[in-house]
Short mmCIF file of C-alpha atoms in Angstrom, two decimals:
data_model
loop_
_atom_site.label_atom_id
_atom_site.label_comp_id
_atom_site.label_asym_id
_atom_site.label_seq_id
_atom_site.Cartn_x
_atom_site.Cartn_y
_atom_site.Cartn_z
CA UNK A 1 138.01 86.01 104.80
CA UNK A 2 139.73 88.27 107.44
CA UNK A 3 137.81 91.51 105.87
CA UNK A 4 134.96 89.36 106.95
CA UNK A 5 136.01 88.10 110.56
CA UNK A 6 136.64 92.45 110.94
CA UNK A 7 133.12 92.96 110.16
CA UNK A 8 131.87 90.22 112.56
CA UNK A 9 133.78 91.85 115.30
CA UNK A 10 132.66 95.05 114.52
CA UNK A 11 129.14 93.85 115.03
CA UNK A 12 129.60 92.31 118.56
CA UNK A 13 130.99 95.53 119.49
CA UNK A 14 128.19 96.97 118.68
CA UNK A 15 126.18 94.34 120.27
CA UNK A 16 128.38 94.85 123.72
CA UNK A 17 127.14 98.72 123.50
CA UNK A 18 123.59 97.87 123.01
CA UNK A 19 123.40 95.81 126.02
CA UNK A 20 125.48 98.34 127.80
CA UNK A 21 123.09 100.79 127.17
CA UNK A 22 119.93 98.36 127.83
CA UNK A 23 121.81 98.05 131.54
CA UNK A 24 121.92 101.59 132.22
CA UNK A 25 118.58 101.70 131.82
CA UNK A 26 117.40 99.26 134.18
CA UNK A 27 115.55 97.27 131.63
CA UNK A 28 115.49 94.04 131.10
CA UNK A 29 117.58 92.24 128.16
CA UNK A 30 115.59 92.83 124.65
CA UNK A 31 113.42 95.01 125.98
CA UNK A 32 113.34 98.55 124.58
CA UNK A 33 109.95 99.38 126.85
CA UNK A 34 107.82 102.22 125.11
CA UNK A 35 108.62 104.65 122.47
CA UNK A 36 105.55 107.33 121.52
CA UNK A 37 103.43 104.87 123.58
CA UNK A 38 104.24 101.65 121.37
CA UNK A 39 106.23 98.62 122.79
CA UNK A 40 109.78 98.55 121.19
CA UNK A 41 110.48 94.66 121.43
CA UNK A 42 112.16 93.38 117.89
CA UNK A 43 109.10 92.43 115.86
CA UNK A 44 108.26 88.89 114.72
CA UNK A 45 109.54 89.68 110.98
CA UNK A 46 112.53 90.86 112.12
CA UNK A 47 113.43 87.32 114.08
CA UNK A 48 112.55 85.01 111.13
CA UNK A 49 114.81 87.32 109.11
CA UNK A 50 117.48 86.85 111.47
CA UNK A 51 116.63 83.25 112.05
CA UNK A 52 117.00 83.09 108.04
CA UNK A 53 120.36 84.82 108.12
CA UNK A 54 121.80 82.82 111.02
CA UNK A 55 120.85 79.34 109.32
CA UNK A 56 120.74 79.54 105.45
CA UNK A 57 123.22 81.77 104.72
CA UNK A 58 125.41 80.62 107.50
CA UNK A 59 125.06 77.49 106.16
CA UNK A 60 125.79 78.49 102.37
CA UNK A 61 129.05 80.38 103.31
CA UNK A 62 130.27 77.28 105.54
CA UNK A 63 129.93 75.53 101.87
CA UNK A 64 131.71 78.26 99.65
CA UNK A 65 134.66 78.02 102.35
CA UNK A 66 135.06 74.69 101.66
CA UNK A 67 134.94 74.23 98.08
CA UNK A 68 137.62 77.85 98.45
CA UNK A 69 138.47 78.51 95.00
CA UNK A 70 136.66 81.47 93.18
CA UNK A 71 133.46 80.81 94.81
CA UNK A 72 134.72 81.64 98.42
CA UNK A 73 136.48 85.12 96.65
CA UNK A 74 132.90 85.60 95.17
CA UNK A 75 130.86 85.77 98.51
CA UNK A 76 133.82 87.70 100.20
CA UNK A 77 133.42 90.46 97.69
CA UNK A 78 129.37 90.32 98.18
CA UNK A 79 129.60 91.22 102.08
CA UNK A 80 132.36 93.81 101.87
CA UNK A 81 130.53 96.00 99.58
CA UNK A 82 128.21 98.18 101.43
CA UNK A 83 125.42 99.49 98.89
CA UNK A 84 123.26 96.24 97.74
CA UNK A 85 123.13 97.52 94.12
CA UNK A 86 126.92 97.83 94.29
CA UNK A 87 127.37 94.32 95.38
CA UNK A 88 125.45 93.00 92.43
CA UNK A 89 126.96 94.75 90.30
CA UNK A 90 130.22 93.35 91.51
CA UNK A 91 129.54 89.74 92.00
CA UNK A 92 127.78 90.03 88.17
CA UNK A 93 130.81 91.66 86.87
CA UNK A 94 133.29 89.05 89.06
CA UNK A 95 131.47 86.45 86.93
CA UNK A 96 132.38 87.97 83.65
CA UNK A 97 135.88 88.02 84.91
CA UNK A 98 135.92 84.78 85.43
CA UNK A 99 134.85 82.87 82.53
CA UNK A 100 137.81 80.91 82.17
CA UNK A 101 137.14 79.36 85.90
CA UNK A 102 136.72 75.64 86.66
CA UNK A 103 133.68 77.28 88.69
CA UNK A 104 132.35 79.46 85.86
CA UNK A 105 128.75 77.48 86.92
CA UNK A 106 128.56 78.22 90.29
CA UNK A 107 129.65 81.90 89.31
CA UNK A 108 126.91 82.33 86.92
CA UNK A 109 124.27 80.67 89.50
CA UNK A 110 124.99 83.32 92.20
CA UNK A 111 125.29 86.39 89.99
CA UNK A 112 121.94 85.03 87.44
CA UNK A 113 119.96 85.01 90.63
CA UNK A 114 121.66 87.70 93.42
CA UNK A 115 118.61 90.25 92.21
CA UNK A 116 117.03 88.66 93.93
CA UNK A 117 118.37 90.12 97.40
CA UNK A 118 116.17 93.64 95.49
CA UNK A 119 112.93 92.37 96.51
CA UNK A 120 112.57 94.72 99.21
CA UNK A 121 111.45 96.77 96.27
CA UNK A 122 109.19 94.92 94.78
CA UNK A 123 105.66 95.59 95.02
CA UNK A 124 102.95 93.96 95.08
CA UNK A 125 104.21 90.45 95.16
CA UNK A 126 107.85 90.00 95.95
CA UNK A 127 107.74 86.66 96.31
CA UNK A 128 107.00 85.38 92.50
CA UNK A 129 110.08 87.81 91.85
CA UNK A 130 112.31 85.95 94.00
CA UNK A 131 111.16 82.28 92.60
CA UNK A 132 112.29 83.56 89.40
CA UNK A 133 115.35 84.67 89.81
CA UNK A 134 115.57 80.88 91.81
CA UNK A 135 114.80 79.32 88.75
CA UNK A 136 117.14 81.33 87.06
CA UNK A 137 119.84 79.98 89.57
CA UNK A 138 118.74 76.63 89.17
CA UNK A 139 119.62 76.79 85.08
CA UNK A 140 123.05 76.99 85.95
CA UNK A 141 123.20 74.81 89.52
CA UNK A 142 121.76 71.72 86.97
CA UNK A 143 124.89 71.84 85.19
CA UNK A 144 126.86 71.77 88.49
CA UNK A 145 125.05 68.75 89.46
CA UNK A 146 125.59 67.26 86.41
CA UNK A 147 129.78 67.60 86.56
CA UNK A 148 130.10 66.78 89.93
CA UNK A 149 127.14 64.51 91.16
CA UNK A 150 129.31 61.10 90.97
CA UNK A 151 133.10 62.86 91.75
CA UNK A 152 132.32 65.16 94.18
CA UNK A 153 129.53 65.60 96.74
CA UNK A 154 130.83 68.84 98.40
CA UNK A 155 129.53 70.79 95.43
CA UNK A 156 126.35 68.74 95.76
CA UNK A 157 125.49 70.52 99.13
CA UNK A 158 127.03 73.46 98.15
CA UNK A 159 123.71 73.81 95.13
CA UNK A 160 121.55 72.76 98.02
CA UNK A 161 122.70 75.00 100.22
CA UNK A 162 122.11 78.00 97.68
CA UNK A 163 119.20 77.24 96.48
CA UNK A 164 117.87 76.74 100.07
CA UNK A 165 118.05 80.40 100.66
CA UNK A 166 115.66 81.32 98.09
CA UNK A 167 113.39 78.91 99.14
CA UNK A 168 113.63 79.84 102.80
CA UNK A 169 113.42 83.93 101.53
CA UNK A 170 109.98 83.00 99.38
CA UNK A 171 108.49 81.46 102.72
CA UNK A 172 109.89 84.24 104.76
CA UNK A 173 108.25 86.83 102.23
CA UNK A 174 104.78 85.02 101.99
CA UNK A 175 104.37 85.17 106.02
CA UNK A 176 105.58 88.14 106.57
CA UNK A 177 105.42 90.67 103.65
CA UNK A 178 103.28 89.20 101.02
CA UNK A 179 102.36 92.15 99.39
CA UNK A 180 105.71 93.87 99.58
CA UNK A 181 107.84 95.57 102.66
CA UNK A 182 105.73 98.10 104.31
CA UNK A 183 106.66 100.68 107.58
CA UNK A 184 104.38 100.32 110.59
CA UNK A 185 102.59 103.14 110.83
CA UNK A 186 102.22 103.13 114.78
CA UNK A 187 106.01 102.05 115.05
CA UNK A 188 107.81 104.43 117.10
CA UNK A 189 110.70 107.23 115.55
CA UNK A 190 113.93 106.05 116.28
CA UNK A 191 115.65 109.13 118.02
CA UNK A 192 119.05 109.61 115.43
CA UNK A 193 121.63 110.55 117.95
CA UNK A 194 121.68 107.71 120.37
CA UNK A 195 120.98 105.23 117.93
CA UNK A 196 123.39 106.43 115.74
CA UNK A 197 126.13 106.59 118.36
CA UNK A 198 124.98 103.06 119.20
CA UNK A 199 124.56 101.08 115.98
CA UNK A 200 128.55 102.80 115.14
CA UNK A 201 130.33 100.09 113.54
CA UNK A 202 134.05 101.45 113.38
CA UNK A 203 135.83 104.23 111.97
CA UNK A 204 135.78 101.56 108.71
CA UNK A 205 132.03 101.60 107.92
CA UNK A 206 129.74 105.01 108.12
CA UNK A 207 126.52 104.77 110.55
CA UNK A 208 123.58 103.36 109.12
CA UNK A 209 121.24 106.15 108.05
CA UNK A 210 117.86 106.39 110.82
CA UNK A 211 114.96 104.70 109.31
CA UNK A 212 112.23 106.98 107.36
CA UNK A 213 109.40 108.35 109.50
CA UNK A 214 106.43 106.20 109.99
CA UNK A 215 103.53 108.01 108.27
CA UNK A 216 101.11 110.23 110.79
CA UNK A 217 97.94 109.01 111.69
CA UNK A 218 94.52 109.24 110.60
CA UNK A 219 92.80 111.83 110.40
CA UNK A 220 90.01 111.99 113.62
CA UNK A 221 86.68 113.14 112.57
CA UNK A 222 84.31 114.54 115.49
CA UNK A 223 81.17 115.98 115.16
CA UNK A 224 82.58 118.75 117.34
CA UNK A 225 84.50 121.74 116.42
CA UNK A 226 84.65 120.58 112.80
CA UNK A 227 83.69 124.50 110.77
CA UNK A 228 83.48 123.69 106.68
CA UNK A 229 85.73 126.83 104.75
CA UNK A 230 83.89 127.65 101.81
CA UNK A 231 85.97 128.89 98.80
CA UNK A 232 84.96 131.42 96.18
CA UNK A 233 83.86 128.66 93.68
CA UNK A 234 81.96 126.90 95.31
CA UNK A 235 79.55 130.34 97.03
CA UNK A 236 79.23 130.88 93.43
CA UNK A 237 77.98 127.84 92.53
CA UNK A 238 75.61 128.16 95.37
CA UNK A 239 74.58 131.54 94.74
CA UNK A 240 73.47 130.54 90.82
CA UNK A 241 71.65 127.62 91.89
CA UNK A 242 69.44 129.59 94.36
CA UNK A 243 68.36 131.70 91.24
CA UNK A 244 65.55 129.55 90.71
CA UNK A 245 63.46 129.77 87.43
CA UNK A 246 66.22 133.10 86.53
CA UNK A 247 69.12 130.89 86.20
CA UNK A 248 67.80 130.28 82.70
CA UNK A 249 68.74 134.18 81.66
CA UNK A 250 71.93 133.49 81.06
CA UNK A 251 71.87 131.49 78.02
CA UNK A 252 71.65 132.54 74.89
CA UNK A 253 69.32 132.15 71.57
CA UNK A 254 70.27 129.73 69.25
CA UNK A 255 70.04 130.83 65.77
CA UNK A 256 68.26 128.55 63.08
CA UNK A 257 71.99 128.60 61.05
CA UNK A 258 73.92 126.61 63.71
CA UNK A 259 70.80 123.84 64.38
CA UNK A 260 72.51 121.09 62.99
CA UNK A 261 69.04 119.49 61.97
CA UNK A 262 68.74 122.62 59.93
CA UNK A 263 71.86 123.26 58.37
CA UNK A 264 73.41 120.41 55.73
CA UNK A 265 76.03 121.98 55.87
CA UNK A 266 77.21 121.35 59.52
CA UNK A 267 75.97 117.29 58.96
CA UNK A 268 78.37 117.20 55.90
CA UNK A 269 81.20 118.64 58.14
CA UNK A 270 80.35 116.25 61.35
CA UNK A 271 79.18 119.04 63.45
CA UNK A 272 78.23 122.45 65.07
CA UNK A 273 79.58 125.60 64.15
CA UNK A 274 82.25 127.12 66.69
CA UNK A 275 80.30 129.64 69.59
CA UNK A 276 81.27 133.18 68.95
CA UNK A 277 81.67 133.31 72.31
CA UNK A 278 84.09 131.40 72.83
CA UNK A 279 88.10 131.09 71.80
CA UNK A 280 89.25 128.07 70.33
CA UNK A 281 92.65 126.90 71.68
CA UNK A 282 94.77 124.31 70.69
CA UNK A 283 94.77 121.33 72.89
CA UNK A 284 98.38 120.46 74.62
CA UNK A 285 100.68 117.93 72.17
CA UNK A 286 100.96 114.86 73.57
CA UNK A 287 105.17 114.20 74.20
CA UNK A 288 107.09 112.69 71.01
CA UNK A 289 108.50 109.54 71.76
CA UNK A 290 112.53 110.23 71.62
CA UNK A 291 114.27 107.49 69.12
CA UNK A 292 116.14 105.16 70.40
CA UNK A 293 119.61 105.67 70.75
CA UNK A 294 122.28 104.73 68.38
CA UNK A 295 125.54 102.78 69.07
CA UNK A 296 128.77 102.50 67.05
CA UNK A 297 129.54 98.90 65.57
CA UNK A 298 132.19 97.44 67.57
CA UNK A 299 133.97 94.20 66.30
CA UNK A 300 137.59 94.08 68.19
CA UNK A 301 139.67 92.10 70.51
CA UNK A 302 139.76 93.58 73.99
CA UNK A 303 142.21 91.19 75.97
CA UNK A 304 141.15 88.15 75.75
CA UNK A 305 137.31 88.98 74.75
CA UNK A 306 136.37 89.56 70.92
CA UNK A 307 133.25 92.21 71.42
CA UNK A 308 131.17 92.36 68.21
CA UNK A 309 128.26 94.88 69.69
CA UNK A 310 125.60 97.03 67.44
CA UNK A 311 126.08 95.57 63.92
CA UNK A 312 123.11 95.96 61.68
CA UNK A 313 122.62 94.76 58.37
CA UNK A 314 125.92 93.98 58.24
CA UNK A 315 126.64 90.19 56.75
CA UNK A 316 130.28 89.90 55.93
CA UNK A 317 131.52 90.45 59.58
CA UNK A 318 134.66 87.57 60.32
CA UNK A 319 136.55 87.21 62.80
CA UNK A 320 140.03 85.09 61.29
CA UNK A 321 142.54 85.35 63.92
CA UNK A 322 141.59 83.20 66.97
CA UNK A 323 143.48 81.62 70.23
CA UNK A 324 141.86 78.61 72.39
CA UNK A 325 141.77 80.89 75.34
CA UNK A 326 139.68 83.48 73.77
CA UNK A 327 135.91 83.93 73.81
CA UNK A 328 133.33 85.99 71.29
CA UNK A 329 130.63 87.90 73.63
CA UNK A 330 128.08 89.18 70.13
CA UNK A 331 125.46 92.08 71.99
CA UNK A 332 122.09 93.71 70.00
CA UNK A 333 123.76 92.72 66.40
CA UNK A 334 120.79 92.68 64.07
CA UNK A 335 120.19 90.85 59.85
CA UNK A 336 124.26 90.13 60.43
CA UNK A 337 126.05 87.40 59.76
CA UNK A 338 129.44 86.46 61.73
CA UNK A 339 131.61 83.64 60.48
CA UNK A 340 134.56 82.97 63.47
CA UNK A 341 137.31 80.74 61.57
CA UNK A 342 139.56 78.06 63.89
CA UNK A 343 139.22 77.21 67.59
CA UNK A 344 138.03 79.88 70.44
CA UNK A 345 136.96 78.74 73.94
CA UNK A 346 133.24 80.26 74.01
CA UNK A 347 130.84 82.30 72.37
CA UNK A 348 127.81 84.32 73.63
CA UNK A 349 125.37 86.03 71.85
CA UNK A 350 122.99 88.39 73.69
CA UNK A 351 120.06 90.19 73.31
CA UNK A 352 120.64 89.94 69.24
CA UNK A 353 117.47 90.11 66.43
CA UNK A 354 117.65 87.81 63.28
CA UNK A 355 121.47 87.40 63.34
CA UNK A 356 123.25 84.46 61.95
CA UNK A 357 126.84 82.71 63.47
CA UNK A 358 128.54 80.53 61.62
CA UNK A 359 132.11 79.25 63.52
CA UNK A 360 134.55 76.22 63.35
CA UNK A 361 135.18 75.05 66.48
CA UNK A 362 134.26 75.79 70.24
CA UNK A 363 136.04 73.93 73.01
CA UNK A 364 133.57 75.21 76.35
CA UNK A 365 129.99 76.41 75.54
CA UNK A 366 127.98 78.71 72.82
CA UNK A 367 125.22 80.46 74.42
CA UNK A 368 122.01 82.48 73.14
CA UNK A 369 120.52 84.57 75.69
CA UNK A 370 117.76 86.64 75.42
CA UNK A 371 117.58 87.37 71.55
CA UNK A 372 115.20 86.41 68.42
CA UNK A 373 115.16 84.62 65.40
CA UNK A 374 118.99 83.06 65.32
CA UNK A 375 120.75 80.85 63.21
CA UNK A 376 123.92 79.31 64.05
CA UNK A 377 125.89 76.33 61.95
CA UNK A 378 128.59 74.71 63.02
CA UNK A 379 131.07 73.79 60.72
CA UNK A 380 133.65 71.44 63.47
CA UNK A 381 132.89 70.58 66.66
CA UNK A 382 130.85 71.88 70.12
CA UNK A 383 130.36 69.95 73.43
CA UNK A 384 127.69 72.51 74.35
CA UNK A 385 125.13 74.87 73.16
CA UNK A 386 122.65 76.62 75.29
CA UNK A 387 119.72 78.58 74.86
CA UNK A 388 117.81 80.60 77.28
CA UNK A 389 114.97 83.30 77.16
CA UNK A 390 114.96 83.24 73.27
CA UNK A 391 112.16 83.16 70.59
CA UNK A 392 113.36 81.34 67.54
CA UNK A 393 116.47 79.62 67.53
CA UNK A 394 117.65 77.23 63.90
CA UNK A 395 120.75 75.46 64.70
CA UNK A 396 123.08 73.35 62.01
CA UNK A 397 124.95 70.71 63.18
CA UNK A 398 128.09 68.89 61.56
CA UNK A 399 128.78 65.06 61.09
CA UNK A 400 131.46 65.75 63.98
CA UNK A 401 129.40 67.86 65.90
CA UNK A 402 126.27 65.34 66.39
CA UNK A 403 127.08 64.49 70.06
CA UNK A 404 126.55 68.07 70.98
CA UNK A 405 124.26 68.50 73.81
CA UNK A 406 121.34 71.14 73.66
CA UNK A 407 120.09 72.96 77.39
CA UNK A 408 117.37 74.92 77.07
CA UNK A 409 115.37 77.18 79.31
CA UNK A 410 112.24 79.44 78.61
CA UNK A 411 112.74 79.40 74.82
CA UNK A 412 110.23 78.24 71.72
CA UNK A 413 110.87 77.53 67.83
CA UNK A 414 114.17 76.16 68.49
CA UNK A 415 114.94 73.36 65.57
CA UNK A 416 118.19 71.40 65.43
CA UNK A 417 118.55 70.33 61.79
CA UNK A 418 120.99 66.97 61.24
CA UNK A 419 122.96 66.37 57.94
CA UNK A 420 121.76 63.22 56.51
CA UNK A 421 122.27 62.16 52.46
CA UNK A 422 123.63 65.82 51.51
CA UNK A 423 121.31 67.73 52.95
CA UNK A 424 119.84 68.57 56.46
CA UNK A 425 116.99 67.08 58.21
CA UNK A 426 114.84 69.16 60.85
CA UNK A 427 113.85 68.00 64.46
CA UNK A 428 112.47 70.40 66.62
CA UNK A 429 112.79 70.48 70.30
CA UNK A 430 110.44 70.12 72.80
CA UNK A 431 108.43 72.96 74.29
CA UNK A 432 105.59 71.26 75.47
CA UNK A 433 106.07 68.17 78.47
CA UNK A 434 103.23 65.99 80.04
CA UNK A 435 103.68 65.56 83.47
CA UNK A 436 101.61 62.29 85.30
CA UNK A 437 101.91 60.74 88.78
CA UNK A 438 102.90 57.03 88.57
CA UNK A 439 101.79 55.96 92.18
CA UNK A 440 105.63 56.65 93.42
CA UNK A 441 106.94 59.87 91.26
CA UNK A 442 106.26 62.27 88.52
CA UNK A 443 107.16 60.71 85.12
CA UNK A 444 107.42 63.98 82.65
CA UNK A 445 107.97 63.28 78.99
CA UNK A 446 107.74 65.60 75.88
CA UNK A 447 104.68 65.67 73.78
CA UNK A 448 105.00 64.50 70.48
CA UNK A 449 105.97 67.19 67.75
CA UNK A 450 105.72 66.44 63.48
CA UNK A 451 108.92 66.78 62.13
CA UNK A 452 109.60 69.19 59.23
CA UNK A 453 110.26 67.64 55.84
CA UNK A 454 111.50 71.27 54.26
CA UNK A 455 114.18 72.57 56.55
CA UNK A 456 115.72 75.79 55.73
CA UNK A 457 119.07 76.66 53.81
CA UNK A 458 122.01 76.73 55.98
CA UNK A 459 124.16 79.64 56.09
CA UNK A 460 127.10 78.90 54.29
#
């Protein structure tokens, strides 16, 4: 945190030589009187921003101080990196990091939804943009409620204190930039050197760059002094049409051999012969789509990660020599099959296409992200299995595996087949909910689904 009281001190400086400068000119405080004939006061979008900043945010890094821990580490990195894009990439890649952490939820709840801080480039709506990536926070902030709402209520207001800033950002966006951030086009030019001189945070940080130009303005037609140039073109297109009745001398016979209605033989080919006059070029080819592409296979233990990326058709893939403390990240595998023998801590598969897992046991979480048709068996035991953003999801469960529980988020066709009498039995979970108003709360309860009688073969 002492990178961070440095930057705060930096910025009162800066303040101090603001107001300095606001003296000298004999204005009042927070006025910066008339630039190019506009009034310079801070603009009301600006003050709700900083009203959001000062109170949210505030409030959310008072939290992540107290809970300390990774969490507090993960906002200090996110406001010592300058370039926004930089910071998300670092917060998102502190996450990865840190999968082992006691705080791996609140890791993956910040860097799921930090894109979010992007939608000053969003256009035309912004604010849906930044409600999803909320609800994508709120996938992983559930969990966090649900491990620490009866042992510990600092993390409690720590998830309400996140989430609030989303919530606050969506109402900031939808009164002030609704359809996107836009430059005033009467707003006056900010003159570079003072304000760069001014706004000079340090020798530490480099001046913020002057804001673009506001567009010119429109264009002022008067009836007065407005002459019309003529081009070439159009004075000849002019000139032929005051030909009159002569304008029709300049086109030429057509013979009885290219009349379509007399010829058979331009019907049977679908049209008129080609003018002699006239050259026949070939039209411009539309671009050729590049193909994708392609990756080498990886399956190999990097540290403590096993990476099994870009295997296709490949369904004798195991992995045989495991450790607790080791997870299995499986990225765009396609028709594969990956059996992981003994005890790991977690496995993720990502962005995959009809790819089956088959693995012993898994002491933290299995999660499907983003991929299509999977099947997954589990042969020992898993606490947790989660699936998110996928299309078709088969999972076999084991007689010691029955009190898994199953999260899922944005997903359809996902079955969970029990072993009962020798063979497996197929229930499929909810997609559907009915939601109805009770006179005190909303009561929401899945709608009935048939259950299949013909479940498919497991893996193994």
């Amino acid at each position: 945190m002492a990178e961070m009281q440095e930057l705060m001190e930096r910025l009162e400086r800066a303040v101090d030589r603001l107001e300095l400068l606001s003296t000298g000119s004999r204005r009042p405080p927070g006025d910066c009187g008339e630039i190019n004939g506009v009034n310079g006061g801070v603009a009301p979008s600006v003050e709700a921003f900083d009203k959001l900043m000062n109170s949210m945010v505030a409030e959310f890094l008072k939290k992540s101080r107290i809970l300390a821990g990774d969490v507090e580490t993960h906002n200090d990195v996110a406001a010592l990196l300058k370039p926004i894009s930089e910071k998300i990439q670092e917060i998102q890649t502190f996450r990865e990091r840190n999968r082992g952490s006691t705080m791996f939820n609140h890791l993956s709840a910040v860097s799921e939804s930090i894109p979010a801080l992007g939608w000053i480039a969003v256009s035309p709506k912004p604010g849906p943009y930044v409600k999803e990536m909320n609800d994508a926070a709120t996938f992983y902030t559930n969990r966090v409620l649900k491990d620490y709402k009866h042992s510990d209520l600092r993390h409690v207001d720590w998830v309400k204190s996140y989430l609030n800033i989303w919530s606050e950002l969506q109402a900031y966006i939808k009164e002030h930039h609704t359809t996107g951030l836009t430059w005033s086009k009467t707003g006056p030019v900010a003159p570079t050197a003072s304000a760069l001189s001014v706004l000079s945070l340090g020798p530490g940080l480099p001046p913020p760059p002057p804001p673009p130009p506001p567009p010119g303005p429109p264009l002022l037609f008067e009836s007065e002094g407005i002459k019309e140039v003529s081009s070439p073109s159009r004075s000849a297109l002019f000139a032929q049409l005051n030909q009159g009745e002569a304008i029709t001398k300049g086109l030429r016979h057509v013979t009885d051999d290219q009349k379509t209605y007399k010829n058979p033989n331009l019907r049977a080919h679908g049209g008129q012969s080609p003018s002699p006059t006239k050259s026949h070029t070939p039209g411009p080819k539309s671009p050729q789509s590049h193909p994708p592409k392609k990756h080498a296979p990886v399956l190999e233990l990097e540290g403590k990660k096993w990476r099994v990326e870009y295997q296709e058709d490949k369904n004798d893939l195991v992995i045989s020599e495991t450790e607790l403390r080791q997870v299995a990240y499986i990225f765009k595998c396609g028709k594969s099959t990956l059996q992981i023998k003994g005890k790991i801590n977690s496995i993720i598969i990502d962005n995959c296409k009809k790819f089956g897992l088959v693995f012993d046991n898994v002491v933290g979480i299995v999660e499907v992200i983003n991929s299509k048709d999977i099947q997954m068996q589990v042969m020992g035991k898993v606490p947790t299995i989660s699936i998110n953003k996928t299309e078709g999801c088969h999972i076999y469960l084991s007689e010691d595996a029955l009190d898994c529980e199953i999260v899922s988020a944005k997903s359809s066709e996902m079955n969970i087949l029990i072993p009962q009498d020798g063979d497996y039995r197929e229930f499929p979970v909810p997609e559907q909910f009915k939601t109805a108003w009770d006179g005190a709360k909303l009561i929401t309860e899945p709608t009935e689904i048939m259950v299949s009688e013909r479940p498919p073969k497991p893996l193994t």
